[in-house]
Coordinates of C-alpha atoms in Angstrom, one line a residue:
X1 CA 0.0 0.0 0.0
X2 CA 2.7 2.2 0.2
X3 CA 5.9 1.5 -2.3
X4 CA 7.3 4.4 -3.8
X5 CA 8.3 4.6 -7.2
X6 CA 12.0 5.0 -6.4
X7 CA 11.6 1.7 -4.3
X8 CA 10.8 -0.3 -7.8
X9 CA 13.7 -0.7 -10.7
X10 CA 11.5 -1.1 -13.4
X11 CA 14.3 -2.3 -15.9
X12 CA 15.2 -5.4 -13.4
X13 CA 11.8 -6.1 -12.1
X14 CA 13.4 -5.7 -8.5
X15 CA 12.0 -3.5 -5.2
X16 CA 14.5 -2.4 -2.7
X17 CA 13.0 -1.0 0.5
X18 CA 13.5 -0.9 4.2
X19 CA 10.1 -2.8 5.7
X20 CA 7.7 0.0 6.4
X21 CA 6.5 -0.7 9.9
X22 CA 10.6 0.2 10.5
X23 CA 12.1 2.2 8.1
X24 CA 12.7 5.1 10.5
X25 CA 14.7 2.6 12.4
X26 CA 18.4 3.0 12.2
X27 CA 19.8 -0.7 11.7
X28 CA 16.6 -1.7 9.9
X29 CA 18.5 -3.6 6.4
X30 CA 17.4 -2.4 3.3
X31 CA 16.3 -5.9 1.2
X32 CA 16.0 -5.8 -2.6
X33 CA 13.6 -8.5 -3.8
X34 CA 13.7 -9.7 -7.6
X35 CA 9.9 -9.9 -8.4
X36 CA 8.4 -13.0 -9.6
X37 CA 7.4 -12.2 -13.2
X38 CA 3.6 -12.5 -12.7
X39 CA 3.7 -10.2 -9.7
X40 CA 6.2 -7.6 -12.0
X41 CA 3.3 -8.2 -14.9
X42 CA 0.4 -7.0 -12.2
X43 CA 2.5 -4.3 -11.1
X44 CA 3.1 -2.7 -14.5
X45 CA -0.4 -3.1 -15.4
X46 CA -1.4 -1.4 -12.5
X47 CA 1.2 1.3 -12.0
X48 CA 0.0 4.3 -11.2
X49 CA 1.3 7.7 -12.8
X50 CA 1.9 9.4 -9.7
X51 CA 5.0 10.8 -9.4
X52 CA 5.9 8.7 -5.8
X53 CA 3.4 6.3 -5.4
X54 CA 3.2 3.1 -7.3
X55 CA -0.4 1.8 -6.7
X56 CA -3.3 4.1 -6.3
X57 CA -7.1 3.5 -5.8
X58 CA -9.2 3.7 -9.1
X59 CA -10.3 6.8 -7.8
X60 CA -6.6 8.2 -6.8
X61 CA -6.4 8.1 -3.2
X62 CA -4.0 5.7 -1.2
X63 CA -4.8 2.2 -0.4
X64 CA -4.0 3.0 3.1
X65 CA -4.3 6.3 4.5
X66 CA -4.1 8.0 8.3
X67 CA -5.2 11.8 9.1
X68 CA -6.2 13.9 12.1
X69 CA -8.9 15.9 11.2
X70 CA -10.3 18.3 14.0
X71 CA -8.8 16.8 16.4
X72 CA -10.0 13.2 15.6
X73 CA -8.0 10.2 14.0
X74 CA -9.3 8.9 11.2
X75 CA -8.2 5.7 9.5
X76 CA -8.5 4.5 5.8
X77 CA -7.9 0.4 4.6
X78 CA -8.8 -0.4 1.1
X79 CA -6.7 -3.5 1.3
X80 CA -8.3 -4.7 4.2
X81 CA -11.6 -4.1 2.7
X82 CA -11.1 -5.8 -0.5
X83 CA -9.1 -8.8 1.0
X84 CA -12.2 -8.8 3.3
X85 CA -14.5 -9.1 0.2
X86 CA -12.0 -11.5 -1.1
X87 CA -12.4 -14.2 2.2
X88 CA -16.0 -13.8 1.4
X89 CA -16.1 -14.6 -2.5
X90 CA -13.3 -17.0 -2.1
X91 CA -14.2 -19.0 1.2
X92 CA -10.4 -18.0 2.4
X93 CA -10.0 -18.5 6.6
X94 CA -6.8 -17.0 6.8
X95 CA -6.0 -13.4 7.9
X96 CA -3.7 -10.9 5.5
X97 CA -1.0 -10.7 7.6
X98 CA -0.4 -14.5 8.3
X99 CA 0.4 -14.9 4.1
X100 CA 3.5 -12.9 5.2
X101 CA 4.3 -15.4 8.0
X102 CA 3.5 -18.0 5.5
X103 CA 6.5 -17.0 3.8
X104 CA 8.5 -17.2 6.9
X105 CA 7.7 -20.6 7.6
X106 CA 7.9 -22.4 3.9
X107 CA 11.8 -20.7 4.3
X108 CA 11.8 -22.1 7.3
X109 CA 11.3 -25.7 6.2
X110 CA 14.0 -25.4 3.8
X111 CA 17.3 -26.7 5.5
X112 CA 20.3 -24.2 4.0
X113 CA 17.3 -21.1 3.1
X114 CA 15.5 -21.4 6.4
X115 CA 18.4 -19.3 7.7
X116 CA 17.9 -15.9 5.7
X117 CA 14.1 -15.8 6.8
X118 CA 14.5 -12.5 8.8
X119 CA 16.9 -11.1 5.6
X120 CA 13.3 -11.8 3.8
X121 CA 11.2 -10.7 6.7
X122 CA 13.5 -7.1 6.6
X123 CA 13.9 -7.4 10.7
X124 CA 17.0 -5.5 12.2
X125 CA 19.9 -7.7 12.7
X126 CA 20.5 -9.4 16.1
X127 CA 23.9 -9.9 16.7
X128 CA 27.3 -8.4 15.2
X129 CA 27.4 -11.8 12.9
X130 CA 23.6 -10.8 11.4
X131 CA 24.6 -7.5 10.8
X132 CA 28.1 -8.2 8.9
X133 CA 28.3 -11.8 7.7
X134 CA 25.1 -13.3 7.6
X135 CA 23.1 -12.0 4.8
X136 CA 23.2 -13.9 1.7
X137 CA 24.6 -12.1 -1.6
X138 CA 21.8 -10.9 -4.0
X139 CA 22.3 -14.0 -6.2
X140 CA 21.4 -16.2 -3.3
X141 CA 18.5 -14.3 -2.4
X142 CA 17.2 -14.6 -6.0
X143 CA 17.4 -18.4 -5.6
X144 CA 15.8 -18.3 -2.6
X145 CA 13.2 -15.8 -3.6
X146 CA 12.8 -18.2 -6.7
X147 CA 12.5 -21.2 -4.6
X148 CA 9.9 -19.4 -2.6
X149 CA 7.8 -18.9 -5.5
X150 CA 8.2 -22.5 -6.9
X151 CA 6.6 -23.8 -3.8
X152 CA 3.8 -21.7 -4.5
X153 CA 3.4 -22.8 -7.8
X154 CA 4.8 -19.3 -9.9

């Protein structure tokens, strides 16, 4: 809901952000993923031609959006809202937020990827070895980003 044009390389079908909960966060990593090519094809059919954000509501607005407005909070989730149609339509049980802890887990099962599962996840590093040594070289994380998209059938 919120990636920023500059995030996206539009040439290598790549985003590289800082996660967004976190990004004010001084030892938060910045993680460039290499998009799988149907979720590259969606995103250029659906860029937006704002000049900073990629995806925009038909009507123009943000997906999600927060304001104070005399003195009162108010809140905006389009995602939320459609996913909540989706569950509906669809039959689907599962929350939005647990498809990203899905992720998690699938690396987890994998017995040499499992260990770069907070590199994917964008979380701070823990120790002086996370921080230095530990996370994998771009060509690595394109096989394991692969590999992550082979498991769910892409």
């Amino acid at each position: 809901s919120d990636l920023r044009q500059s995030e996206v390389d539009w040439e290598r079908a790549r985003i590289t952000r800082k996660r967004s909960k976190t990004r004010h966060e001084e030892n938060v990593p910045e993680v460039t993923y290499q998009l799988w090519p149907i979720t590259f094809s969606l995103l250029k059919k659906y860029r937006s031609k704002d000049k900073e954000w990629v995806l925009l509501t038909t009507s123009g607005g943000r997906w999600v959006s927060k304001s104070l407005v005399d003195g009162h909070f108010h809140k905006a989730d389009n995602v939320a809202s459609c996913y909540m149609h989706l569950k509906k339509k669809t039959g689907i049980k599962r929350q939005l937020k647990l498809l990203r802890k899905t992720s998690a887990s699938i690396l987890e099962s994998h017995p040499h990827y499992g260990r770069y599962k907070h590199h994917f996840l964008g979380h701070s590093p823990r120790s002086i070895a996370d921080k230095h040594y530990a996370a994998p070289s771009d060509s690595l994380f394109d096989e394991i980003i692969l590999w992550l998209g082979q498991q769910y059938g892409f």
